[in-house]
Amino acid sequence: MPPRRQAPPRAWQRMLSGRRLDLLDPSPMDIELEDIAHGLARVARWNGQTVGDHAFSVAQHSLLVERIASALRPDLSTRWRLAALLHDAPEYVVGDLISPFKAAIGLDYRELEGRLLRAVHIRFGLPGEIPKTITALVKRADKMAAFLEATRLAGFSEPEARRFFTAPRGLPERALVEIRNIRPLPATEAQNQFMARFEELIERGKS
């Protein structure tokens, strides 16, 4: 008898919304905000190696990055604030791999993340490719957020954190005071805050 054909490995994930998201060929139609918020609020930054009774989630990190990007550029348009909020959205599917592990995996992982992020952008009315100036701004805000998280939650000293991240300079004092007071939240609270900020930006974009 001829050998039985093996089925290709499953490359989709079922979401709580009922959607099936194909990781290799993600469709914007299979992406829902509720799934993103639920997933990101339950993915731990720093592999969970943070102080407190709760993990510091990617949902909280995303809120922090959007807040820093908006403080760096007070004239930043609503659509690019939304892009900052969604910058780590693929991690609701693939999780938050620490940077050393991403480097070890190589470019295939980044390509997968890129496809997922483009699908997320299109789903919520953003261009698939974000302008380089906005990408650079979000990356700067991301590194500032990482510095704050590293020194306040993950046990890094400030000199050590400066070797890998960006100290939050150039921010208004009021914004700096607010973002310094970060603390890990329960998953449901982080999820609700992420969804509330998303809806606020969407409504602001309509006006």
XYZ file of C-alpha atoms in Angstrom, residues 20-122:
103
model
C -9.351 31.011 13.335
C -6.243 33.059 12.664
C -3.769 31.584 10.193
C -0.302 32.556 11.408
C 1.306 31.968 8.001
C -1.300 33.895 6.023
C -3.191 36.097 8.502
C -6.378 37.705 7.239
C -7.466 41.069 8.675
C -11.010 39.653 8.752
C -9.946 37.107 11.384
C -8.606 39.742 13.789
C -10.788 41.077 16.620
C -9.939 43.714 19.206
C -11.332 41.576 22.050
C -8.942 38.746 21.160
C -5.965 41.110 21.032
C -6.801 42.763 24.359
C -7.501 39.425 26.059
C -4.275 37.880 24.802
C -1.951 40.826 25.443
C -3.276 41.227 28.999
C -2.194 37.646 29.697
C 1.243 37.718 28.065
C 3.954 38.602 30.583
C 6.768 40.975 29.795
C 10.282 39.991 30.950
C 9.263 36.312 31.006
C 7.344 37.096 34.193
C 10.510 38.088 36.063
C 8.991 41.231 37.572
C 8.043 42.286 41.082
C 4.485 42.237 42.377
C 1.563 39.862 42.647
C 0.732 40.127 38.926
C 2.717 39.896 35.727
C 3.433 43.136 33.901
C 1.560 42.422 30.703
C 2.155 43.392 27.098
C -1.194 45.213 27.252
C 0.205 47.501 29.968
C 3.464 47.904 28.045
C 1.496 48.912 24.939
C -0.383 51.560 26.908
C 2.906 52.858 28.289
C 4.524 53.064 24.843
C 1.546 54.961 23.423
C 1.659 57.377 26.362
C 5.398 58.014 25.903
C 5.106 58.436 22.114
C 2.302 60.948 22.625
C 4.380 62.836 25.215
C 7.379 62.946 22.877
C 5.189 64.244 20.064
C 2.161 66.106 21.474
C 1.062 66.878 17.896
C 1.034 63.172 16.982
C -2.095 62.335 15.019
C -4.660 59.910 16.406
C -3.925 57.243 13.794
C -0.242 57.111 14.768
C -1.133 56.991 18.462
C -3.228 53.971 17.558
C -0.254 52.478 15.725
C 1.832 52.949 18.888
C -0.832 51.206 20.978
C -0.899 48.277 18.549
C 2.859 48.021 18.004
C 3.107 44.685 19.850
C -0.285 43.341 18.797
C 1.184 40.192 17.127
C 2.207 39.003 20.581
C -1.405 38.110 21.360
C -0.730 35.170 19.050
C 3.001 34.475 19.253
C 3.744 35.637 22.807
C 6.474 37.977 23.997
C 9.850 36.459 23.274
C 12.740 38.223 24.964
C 15.129 39.990 22.568
C 18.022 37.488 22.969
C 15.701 34.636 21.934
C 14.398 36.580 18.917
C 17.994 37.136 17.832
C 18.702 33.413 18.176
C 15.651 32.445 16.105
C 16.563 34.824 13.296
C 14.679 36.678 10.586
C 11.891 34.120 10.021
C 10.343 35.068 13.349
C 10.466 38.779 12.536
C 8.883 38.104 9.148
C 6.039 36.253 10.872
C 5.551 39.154 13.291
C 5.593 41.583 10.377
C 2.834 39.726 8.506
C 0.670 39.652 11.611
C 1.229 43.351 12.316
C 0.334 44.329 8.750
C -2.917 42.386 9.052
C -3.692 44.136 12.356
C -3.020 47.552 10.822
C -5.298 46.885 7.868
